[in-house]
PDB file of C-alpha atoms in Angstrom:
ATOM      1  CA  UNK Z   1      -3.896 -10.377  28.346  1.00  0.00           C
ATOM      2  CA  UNK Z   2      -0.356 -10.755  29.710  1.00  0.00           C
ATOM      3  CA  UNK Z   3       2.720  -9.718  27.764  1.00  0.00           C
ATOM      4  CA  UNK Z   4       3.598 -13.358  27.116  1.00  0.00           C
ATOM      5  CA  UNK Z   5       0.081 -14.031  25.836  1.00  0.00           C
ATOM      6  CA  UNK Z   6       0.310 -10.983  23.588  1.00  0.00           C
ATOM      7  CA  UNK Z   7       3.610 -12.215  22.175  1.00  0.00           C
ATOM      8  CA  UNK Z   8       2.138 -15.667  21.619  1.00  0.00           C
ATOM      9  CA  UNK Z   9      -0.926 -14.222  19.889  1.00  0.00           C
ATOM     10  CA  UNK Z  10       1.283 -12.219  17.560  1.00  0.00           C
ATOM     11  CA  UNK Z  11       3.360 -15.278  16.763  1.00  0.00           C
ATOM     12  CA  UNK Z  12       0.258 -17.274  15.861  1.00  0.00           C
ATOM     13  CA  UNK Z  13      -1.421 -14.522  13.859  1.00  0.00           C
ATOM     14  CA  UNK Z  14      -1.959 -15.594  10.250  1.00  0.00           C
ATOM     15  CA  UNK Z  15       0.198 -13.794   7.693  1.00  0.00           C
ATOM     16  CA  UNK Z  16      -0.765 -12.684   4.214  1.00  0.00           C
ATOM     17  CA  UNK Z  17       0.662 -14.604   1.287  1.00  0.00           C
ATOM     18  CA  UNK Z  18       1.714 -12.496  -1.677  1.00  0.00           C
ATOM     19  CA  UNK Z  19       2.741 -13.762  -5.103  1.00  0.00           C
ATOM     20  CA  UNK Z  20       5.384 -11.792  -7.021  1.00  0.00           C
ATOM     21  CA  UNK Z  21       5.395 -12.275 -10.806  1.00  0.00           C
ATOM     22  CA  UNK Z  22       8.824 -11.510 -12.286  1.00  0.00           C
ATOM     23  CA  UNK Z  23      10.237 -11.653 -15.813  1.00  0.00           C
ATOM     24  CA  UNK Z  24      12.561 -14.441 -16.954  1.00  0.00           C
ATOM     25  CA  UNK Z  25      13.753 -12.375 -19.926  1.00  0.00           C
ATOM     26  CA  UNK Z  26      17.432 -11.702 -20.528  1.00  0.00           C
ATOM     27  CA  UNK Z  27      16.958  -7.927 -20.283  1.00  0.00           C
ATOM     28  CA  UNK Z  28      15.948  -8.537 -16.677  1.00  0.00           C
ATOM     29  CA  UNK Z  29      13.608  -7.091 -14.070  1.00  0.00           C
ATOM     30  CA  UNK Z  30      14.086  -3.831 -12.145  1.00  0.00           C
ATOM     31  CA  UNK Z  31      15.553  -4.741  -8.780  1.00  0.00           C
ATOM     32  CA  UNK Z  32      14.010  -1.931  -6.684  1.00  0.00           C
ATOM     33  CA  UNK Z  33      10.555  -2.946  -7.896  1.00  0.00           C
ATOM     34  CA  UNK Z  34      11.108  -6.326  -6.269  1.00  0.00           C
ATOM     35  CA  UNK Z  35      13.169  -5.381  -3.222  1.00  0.00           C
ATOM     36  CA  UNK Z  36      11.167  -2.390  -1.980  1.00  0.00           C
ATOM     37  CA  UNK Z  37       7.793  -4.202  -1.987  1.00  0.00           C
ATOM     38  CA  UNK Z  38       9.533  -7.288  -0.577  1.00  0.00           C
ATOM     39  CA  UNK Z  39      10.918  -5.265   2.324  1.00  0.00           C
ATOM     40  CA  UNK Z  40       7.754  -3.333   3.155  1.00  0.00           C
ATOM     41  CA  UNK Z  41       5.466  -6.381   2.865  1.00  0.00           C
ATOM     42  CA  UNK Z  42       7.657  -8.786   4.840  1.00  0.00           C
ATOM     43  CA  UNK Z  43       8.170  -6.095   7.478  1.00  0.00           C
ATOM     44  CA  UNK Z  44       4.426  -6.388   8.131  1.00  0.00           C
ATOM     45  CA  UNK Z  45       4.508 -10.187   8.237  1.00  0.00           C
ATOM     46  CA  UNK Z  46       3.659 -11.143   4.666  1.00  0.00           C
ATOM     47  CA  UNK Z  47       4.993 -14.349   3.170  1.00  0.00           C
ATOM     48  CA  UNK Z  48       6.210 -13.960  -0.416  1.00  0.00           C
ATOM     49  CA  UNK Z  49       6.727 -16.407  -3.283  1.00  0.00           C
ATOM     50  CA  UNK Z  50       8.492 -15.433  -6.503  1.00  0.00           C
ATOM     51  CA  UNK Z  51       7.303 -16.855  -9.813  1.00  0.00           C
ATOM     52  CA  UNK Z  52       8.530 -16.340 -13.363  1.00  0.00           C
ATOM     53  CA  UNK Z  53       7.534 -17.637 -16.806  1.00  0.00           C
ATOM     54  CA  UNK Z  54      10.400 -20.148 -16.968  1.00  0.00           C
ATOM     55  CA  UNK Z  55      10.869 -20.715 -13.245  1.00  0.00           C
ATOM     56  CA  UNK Z  56      14.329 -21.003 -11.752  1.00  0.00           C
ATOM     57  CA  UNK Z  57      16.847 -18.162 -11.932  1.00  0.00           C
ATOM     58  CA  UNK Z  58      15.876 -14.563 -12.656  1.00  0.00           C
ATOM     59  CA  UNK Z  59      18.297 -11.699 -13.223  1.00  0.00           C
ATOM     60  CA  UNK Z  60      17.951  -7.986 -12.540  1.00  0.00           C
ATOM     61  CA  UNK Z  61      18.573  -5.379 -15.182  1.00  0.00           C
ATOM     62  CA  UNK Z  62      22.248  -4.550 -14.701  1.00  0.00           C
ATOM     63  CA  UNK Z  63      21.573  -0.838 -14.370  1.00  0.00           C
ATOM     64  CA  UNK Z  64      19.237  -1.568 -11.437  1.00  0.00           C
ATOM     65  CA  UNK Z  65      21.932  -3.482  -9.516  1.00  0.00           C
ATOM     66  CA  UNK Z  66      23.465  -1.031  -7.006  1.00  0.00           C
ATOM     67  CA  UNK Z  67      26.743  -2.956  -7.056  1.00  0.00           C
ATOM     68  CA  UNK Z  68      27.149  -2.886 -10.858  1.00  0.00           C
ATOM     69  CA  UNK Z  69      29.355  -0.413 -12.661  1.00  0.00           C
ATOM     70  CA  UNK Z  70      27.260   2.396 -14.114  1.00  0.00           C
ATOM     71  CA  UNK Z  71      24.253   1.505 -11.957  1.00  0.00           C
ATOM     72  CA  UNK Z  72      21.326   3.934 -11.883  1.00  0.00           C
ATOM     73  CA  UNK Z  73      20.586   2.743  -8.342  1.00  0.00           C
ATOM     74  CA  UNK Z  74      23.965   2.956  -6.606  1.00  0.00           C
ATOM     75  CA  UNK Z  75      22.375   4.668  -3.599  1.00  0.00           C
ATOM     76  CA  UNK Z  76      19.494   2.210  -3.187  1.00  0.00           C
ATOM     77  CA  UNK Z  77      20.038   0.991   0.362  1.00  0.00           C
ATOM     78  CA  UNK Z  78      17.100  -1.430   0.207  1.00  0.00           C
ATOM     79  CA  UNK Z  79      18.455  -3.281  -2.828  1.00  0.00           C
ATOM     80  CA  UNK Z  80      21.941  -3.234  -1.354  1.00  0.00           C
ATOM     81  CA  UNK Z  81      20.598  -4.803   1.810  1.00  0.00           C
ATOM     82  CA  UNK Z  82      18.645  -7.443  -0.106  1.00  0.00           C
ATOM     83  CA  UNK Z  83      21.653  -8.505  -2.187  1.00  0.00           C
ATOM     84  CA  UNK Z  84      23.839  -8.399   0.919  1.00  0.00           C
ATOM     85  CA  UNK Z  85      21.817 -11.189   2.557  1.00  0.00           C
ATOM     86  CA  UNK Z  86      22.697 -14.519   0.941  1.00  0.00           C
ATOM     87  CA  UNK Z  87      19.401 -16.106   2.005  1.00  0.00           C
ATOM     88  CA  UNK Z  88      17.479 -13.354   0.194  1.00  0.00           C
ATOM     89  CA  UNK Z  89      19.764 -13.198  -2.830  1.00  0.00           C
ATOM     90  CA  UNK Z  90      19.300 -16.957  -3.206  1.00  0.00           C
ATOM     91  CA  UNK Z  91      15.571 -16.388  -3.707  1.00  0.00           C
ATOM     92  CA  UNK Z  92      16.410 -15.011  -7.161  1.00  0.00           C
ATOM     93  CA  UNK Z  93      17.892 -18.345  -8.141  1.00  0.00           C
ATOM     94  CA  UNK Z  94      14.862 -20.534  -7.517  1.00  0.00           C
ATOM     95  CA  UNK Z  95      11.570 -19.010  -8.596  1.00  0.00           C
ATOM     96  CA  UNK Z  96       8.418 -21.007  -9.205  1.00  0.00           C
ATOM     97  CA  UNK Z  97       7.087 -21.427 -12.733  1.00  0.00           C
ATOM     98  CA  UNK Z  98       3.968 -19.306 -13.198  1.00  0.00           C
ATOM     99  CA  UNK Z  99       2.203 -22.192 -14.949  1.00  0.00           C
ATOM    100  CA  UNK Z 100       2.448 -24.212 -11.723  1.00  0.00           C
ATOM    101  CA  UNK Z 101       1.096 -21.492  -9.426  1.00  0.00           C
ATOM    102  CA  UNK Z 102      -2.295 -21.847  -7.748  1.00  0.00           C
ATOM    103  CA  UNK Z 103      -3.660 -18.289  -7.311  1.00  0.00           C
ATOM    104  CA  UNK Z 104      -6.039 -19.512  -4.615  1.00  0.00           C
ATOM    105  CA  UNK Z 105      -3.046 -19.936  -2.302  1.00  0.00           C
ATOM    106  CA  UNK Z 106      -2.420 -16.186  -2.176  1.00  0.00           C
ATOM    107  CA  UNK Z 107      -4.056 -13.042  -0.859  1.00  0.00           C
ATOM    108  CA  UNK Z 108      -2.504 -10.665  -3.372  1.00  0.00           C
ATOM    109  CA  UNK Z 109      -0.292 -10.514  -6.441  1.00  0.00           C
ATOM    110  CA  UNK Z 110       2.438  -8.025  -7.316  1.00  0.00           C
ATOM    111  CA  UNK Z 111       3.851  -7.776 -10.848  1.00  0.00           C
ATOM    112  CA  UNK Z 112       7.455  -6.568 -10.847  1.00  0.00           C
ATOM    113  CA  UNK Z 113       8.538  -4.189 -13.613  1.00  0.00           C
ATOM    114  CA  UNK Z 114      11.673  -3.679 -15.635  1.00  0.00           C
ATOM    115  CA  UNK Z 115      11.999  -4.063 -19.392  1.00  0.00           C
ATOM    116  CA  UNK Z 116      11.706  -7.828 -19.184  1.00  0.00           C
ATOM    117  CA  UNK Z 117       8.053  -7.578 -18.171  1.00  0.00           C
ATOM    118  CA  UNK Z 118       7.285  -6.149 -21.611  1.00  0.00           C
ATOM    119  CA  UNK Z 119       9.036  -9.139 -23.173  1.00  0.00           C
ATOM    120  CA  UNK Z 120       7.524 -12.166 -21.464  1.00  0.00           C
ATOM    121  CA  UNK Z 121       4.743 -11.102 -19.083  1.00  0.00           C
ATOM    122  CA  UNK Z 122       2.640  -9.789 -21.991  1.00  0.00           C
ATOM    123  CA  UNK Z 123       1.142 -11.414 -23.900  1.00  0.00           C
ATOM    124  CA  UNK Z 124       1.230 -14.423 -21.627  1.00  0.00           C
ATOM    125  CA  UNK Z 125      -1.605 -16.925 -21.106  1.00  0.00           C
ATOM    126  CA  UNK Z 126      -0.220 -18.135 -17.759  1.00  0.00           C
ATOM    127  CA  UNK Z 127      -0.124 -14.579 -16.418  1.00  0.00           C
ATOM    128  CA  UNK Z 128      -3.643 -14.072 -17.778  1.00  0.00           C
ATOM    129  CA  UNK Z 129      -4.854 -17.148 -15.878  1.00  0.00           C
ATOM    130  CA  UNK Z 130      -3.356 -15.929 -12.619  1.00  0.00           C
ATOM    131  CA  UNK Z 131      -4.626 -12.361 -12.909  1.00  0.00           C
ATOM    132  CA  UNK Z 132      -8.083 -13.479 -14.000  1.00  0.00           C
ATOM    133  CA  UNK Z 133      -8.413 -15.573 -10.864  1.00  0.00           C
ATOM    134  CA  UNK Z 134      -7.304 -12.741  -8.568  1.00  0.00           C
ATOM    135  CA  UNK Z 135      -9.781 -10.363 -10.165  1.00  0.00           C
ATOM    136  CA  UNK Z 136     -12.552 -12.982 -10.023  1.00  0.00           C
ATOM    137  CA  UNK Z 137     -12.009 -13.475  -6.287  1.00  0.00           C
ATOM    138  CA  UNK Z 138     -11.759  -9.755  -5.553  1.00  0.00           C
ATOM    139  CA  UNK Z 139      -8.179 -10.046  -4.319  1.00  0.00           C
ATOM    140  CA  UNK Z 140      -5.499  -7.365  -4.533  1.00  0.00           C
ATOM    141  CA  UNK Z 141      -3.765  -6.977  -7.884  1.00  0.00           C
ATOM    142  CA  UNK Z 142      -0.698  -4.748  -7.911  1.00  0.00           C
ATOM    143  CA  UNK Z 143       1.635  -3.817 -10.765  1.00  0.00           C
ATOM    144  CA  UNK Z 144       4.469  -1.343 -11.171  1.00  0.00           C
ATOM    145  CA  UNK Z 145       6.351   0.283 -14.039  1.00  0.00           C
ATOM    146  CA  UNK Z 146       6.672  -2.029 -17.085  1.00  0.00           C
ATOM    147  CA  UNK Z 147       4.968  -4.713 -14.995  1.00  0.00           C
ATOM    148  CA  UNK Z 148       1.675  -2.870 -15.483  1.00  0.00           C
ATOM    149  CA  UNK Z 149       1.611  -4.116 -19.069  1.00  0.00           C
ATOM    150  CA  UNK Z 150       0.570  -7.497 -17.620  1.00  0.00           C
ATOM    151  CA  UNK Z 151      -2.896  -6.033 -16.960  1.00  0.00           C
ATOM    152  CA  UNK Z 152      -3.538  -6.025 -20.700  1.00  0.00           C
ATOM    153  CA  UNK Z 153      -3.632  -9.841 -20.564  1.00  0.00           C
ATOM    154  CA  UNK Z 154      -7.119  -9.523 -19.028  1.00  0.00           C
ATOM    155  CA  UNK Z 155      -8.772  -6.659 -20.942  1.00  0.00           C
ATOM    156  CA  UNK Z 156     -12.280  -7.538 -19.793  1.00  0.00           C
ATOM    157  CA  UNK Z 157     -11.189  -7.067 -16.173  1.00  0.00           C
ATOM    158  CA  UNK Z 158      -9.336  -3.789 -16.637  1.00  0.00           C
ATOM    159  CA  UNK Z 159     -11.337  -1.874 -19.243  1.00  0.00           C
ATOM    160  CA  UNK Z 160     -12.482   1.380 -17.650  1.00  0.00           C
ATOM    161  CA  UNK Z 161     -10.215   0.942 -14.616  1.00  0.00           C
ATOM    162  CA  UNK Z 162      -7.726   3.631 -13.557  1.00  0.00           C
ATOM    163  CA  UNK Z 163      -4.074   2.629 -13.560  1.00  0.00           C
ATOM    164  CA  UNK Z 164      -0.530   3.805 -14.180  1.00  0.00           C
ATOM    165  CA  UNK Z 165       2.728   2.330 -15.359  1.00  0.00           C
ATOM    166  CA  UNK Z 166       5.899   3.365 -17.143  1.00  0.00           C
ATOM    167  CA  UNK Z 167       4.859   6.157 -19.463  1.00  0.00           C
ATOM    168  CA  UNK Z 168       5.616   6.298 -23.175  1.00  0.00           C
ATOM    169  CA  UNK Z 169       7.592   9.497 -22.557  1.00  0.00           C
ATOM    170  CA  UNK Z 170       9.764   7.664 -20.037  1.00  0.00           C
ATOM    171  CA  UNK Z 171      10.249   4.794 -22.476  1.00  0.00           C
ATOM    172  CA  UNK Z 172      11.294   7.277 -25.176  1.00  0.00           C
ATOM    173  CA  UNK Z 173      14.005   8.554 -22.862  1.00  0.00           C
ATOM    174  CA  UNK Z 174      15.185   5.000 -22.220  1.00  0.00           C
ATOM    175  CA  UNK Z 175      15.213   4.382 -25.983  1.00  0.00           C
ATOM    176  CA  UNK Z 176      17.806   7.131 -26.257  1.00  0.00           C
ATOM    177  CA  UNK Z 177      20.114   4.890 -24.231  1.00  0.00           C
ATOM    178  CA  UNK Z 178      19.109   1.377 -25.306  1.00  0.00           C
ATOM    179  CA  UNK Z 179      18.036   2.059 -28.876  1.00  0.00           C
ATOM    180  CA  UNK Z 180      14.646   2.291 -30.560  1.00  0.00           C
ATOM    181  CA  UNK Z 181      12.164  -0.453 -29.727  1.00  0.00           C
ATOM    182  CA  UNK Z 182      14.448  -1.987 -27.096  1.00  0.00           C
ATOM    183  CA  UNK Z 183      11.370  -3.898 -25.932  1.00  0.00           C
ATOM    184  CA  UNK Z 184       8.598  -5.353 -28.135  1.00  0.00           C
ATOM    185  CA  UNK Z 185       5.724  -3.633 -26.320  1.00  0.00           C
ATOM    186  CA  UNK Z 186       5.397  -0.352 -24.439  1.00  0.00           C
ATOM    187  CA  UNK Z 187       3.102  -0.311 -21.388  1.00  0.00           C
ATOM    188  CA  UNK Z 188       1.139   2.904 -21.928  1.00  0.00           C
ATOM    189  CA  UNK Z 189      -0.177   2.270 -25.473  1.00  0.00           C
ATOM    190  CA  UNK Z 190      -0.846  -1.404 -24.755  1.00  0.00           C
ATOM    191  CA  UNK Z 191      -2.721  -0.557 -21.548  1.00  0.00           C
ATOM    192  CA  UNK Z 192      -4.740   2.156 -23.252  1.00  0.00           C
ATOM    193  CA  UNK Z 193      -5.627  -0.248 -26.069  1.00  0.00           C
ATOM    194  CA  UNK Z 194      -6.982  -2.610 -23.388  1.00  0.00           C
ATOM    195  CA  UNK Z 195      -9.334   0.145 -22.219  1.00  0.00           C
ATOM    196  CA  UNK Z 196      -7.393   1.242 -19.149  1.00  0.00           C
ATOM    197  CA  UNK Z 197      -7.729   4.870 -18.095  1.00  0.00           C
ATOM    198  CA  UNK Z 198      -4.014   5.553 -17.953  1.00  0.00           C
ATOM    199  CA  UNK Z 199      -2.489   8.397 -15.934  1.00  0.00           C
ATOM    200  CA  UNK Z 200       1.058   9.481 -15.211  1.00  0.00           C
ATOM    201  CA  UNK Z 201       3.065  12.424 -13.924  1.00  0.00           C
ATOM    202  CA  UNK Z 202       6.289  13.907 -15.233  1.00  0.00           C
ATOM    203  CA  UNK Z 203       9.042  11.451 -16.201  1.00  0.00           C
ATOM    204  CA  UNK Z 204      10.564   9.760 -13.147  1.00  0.00           C
ATOM    205  CA  UNK Z 205       8.019  11.390 -10.838  1.00  0.00           C
ATOM    206  CA  UNK Z 206       6.301   9.493  -8.026  1.00  0.00           C
ATOM    207  CA  UNK Z 207       2.763   8.339  -8.880  1.00  0.00           C
ATOM    208  CA  UNK Z 208       0.561   5.602  -7.398  1.00  0.00           C
ATOM    209  CA  UNK Z 209      -3.048   4.888  -8.403  1.00  0.00           C
ATOM    210  CA  UNK Z 210      -5.549   2.855  -6.380  1.00  0.00           C
ATOM    211  CA  UNK Z 211      -8.781   1.741  -8.039  1.00  0.00           C
ATOM    212  CA  UNK Z 212     -10.597  -0.436  -5.501  1.00  0.00           C
ATOM    213  CA  UNK Z 213      -8.411  -3.568  -5.184  1.00  0.00           C
ATOM    214  CA  UNK Z 214      -6.169  -2.640  -8.119  1.00  0.00           C
ATOM    215  CA  UNK Z 215      -3.012  -0.713  -7.220  1.00  0.00           C
ATOM    216  CA  UNK Z 216      -0.395   0.475  -9.692  1.00  0.00           C
ATOM    217  CA  UNK Z 217       2.857   2.456  -9.561  1.00  0.00           C
ATOM    218  CA  UNK Z 218       4.426   4.470 -12.370  1.00  0.00           C
ATOM    219  CA  UNK Z 219       8.125   3.654 -12.010  1.00  0.00           C
ATOM    220  CA  UNK Z 220      10.930   2.618  -9.678  1.00  0.00           C
ATOM    221  CA  UNK Z 221      10.819   5.969  -7.907  1.00  0.00           C
ATOM    222  CA  UNK Z 222       7.290   5.043  -6.823  1.00  0.00           C
ATOM    223  CA  UNK Z 223       8.273   1.645  -5.405  1.00  0.00           C
ATOM    224  CA  UNK Z 224       8.208   2.471  -1.690  1.00  0.00           C
ATOM    225  CA  UNK Z 225       5.039   4.590  -1.813  1.00  0.00           C
ATOM    226  CA  UNK Z 226       3.397   1.833  -3.850  1.00  0.00           C
ATOM    227  CA  UNK Z 227       4.482  -0.843  -1.377  1.00  0.00           C
ATOM    228  CA  UNK Z 228       3.236   1.101   1.644  1.00  0.00           C
ATOM    229  CA  UNK Z 229      -0.137   1.689  -0.011  1.00  0.00           C
ATOM    230  CA  UNK Z 230      -0.196  -2.030  -0.937  1.00  0.00           C
ATOM    231  CA  UNK Z 231       0.288  -2.864   2.743  1.00  0.00           C
ATOM    232  CA  UNK Z 232      -2.664  -0.654   3.661  1.00  0.00           C
ATOM    233  CA  UNK Z 233      -4.861  -2.489   1.150  1.00  0.00           C
ATOM    234  CA  UNK Z 234      -3.805  -5.817   2.652  1.00  0.00           C
ATOM    235  CA  UNK Z 235      -4.591  -4.560   6.146  1.00  0.00           C
ATOM    236  CA  UNK Z 236      -7.900  -3.097   5.054  1.00  0.00           C
ATOM    237  CA  UNK Z 237      -7.056   0.302   6.516  1.00  0.00           C
ATOM    238  CA  UNK Z 238      -4.314   2.864   6.924  1.00  0.00           C
ATOM    239  CA  UNK Z 239      -2.680   3.555  10.300  1.00  0.00           C
ATOM    240  CA  UNK Z 240      -2.027   7.147   9.271  1.00  0.00           C
ATOM    241  CA  UNK Z 241      -4.187   9.683  11.099  1.00  0.00           C
ATOM    242  CA  UNK Z 242      -4.589  13.163   9.634  1.00  0.00           C
ATOM    243  CA  UNK Z 243      -5.099  16.050  12.033  1.00  0.00           C
ATOM    244  CA  UNK Z 244      -7.285  18.404  10.027  1.00  0.00           C
ATOM    245  CA  UNK Z 245      -7.581  21.078  12.682  1.00  0.00           C
TER     246      UNK Z 245
END
């Protein structure tokens, strides 16, 4: 095959389509948990659609915005780059409504975290419909941080499965800043009540769990590792070779 034929073949290669579910709640979503997977997945050719309960505009938690005063993520170069591109930033202003989404159009789903996910992505019958279809078809289901609470919408699919999300200890530390019960549901107890075998590491530590086609990340610090592992699931293999000698 000539170089021009190789280039043409790459251009015509089918790309994966990934659906991102993001909160519409006022408290917002966590920006890094959208931007890091967005970057890693699109870098490998994936096409991404954003969907939210209400559709239309979604807003990041202010403390996750690297340009905001008092941001927890001031050094997040990925989020800075995303917001610095008007064409990407505009994607946050025009999400699909989850009720209108056809799961059959996608190869995988990623549920973005942030406190808002615990407000309007659980309990949510539209989210349940989408996740149920992905599980039924054996497609990749990925969730991170507070977004992992969405798994509890389909308890029959997740009971006995291994997963992680924002831990109750981490939420307790956030409560010290935002006040007690700053969200109506906390991921860890809700997930455990749904029968999930929940695991986590120390607060703000990096932790990713893969259980067959279900992949979950503990928090925003896990976003890049989660996204890379997500890419490997999409590809069906990892390009990393370990020299064990």
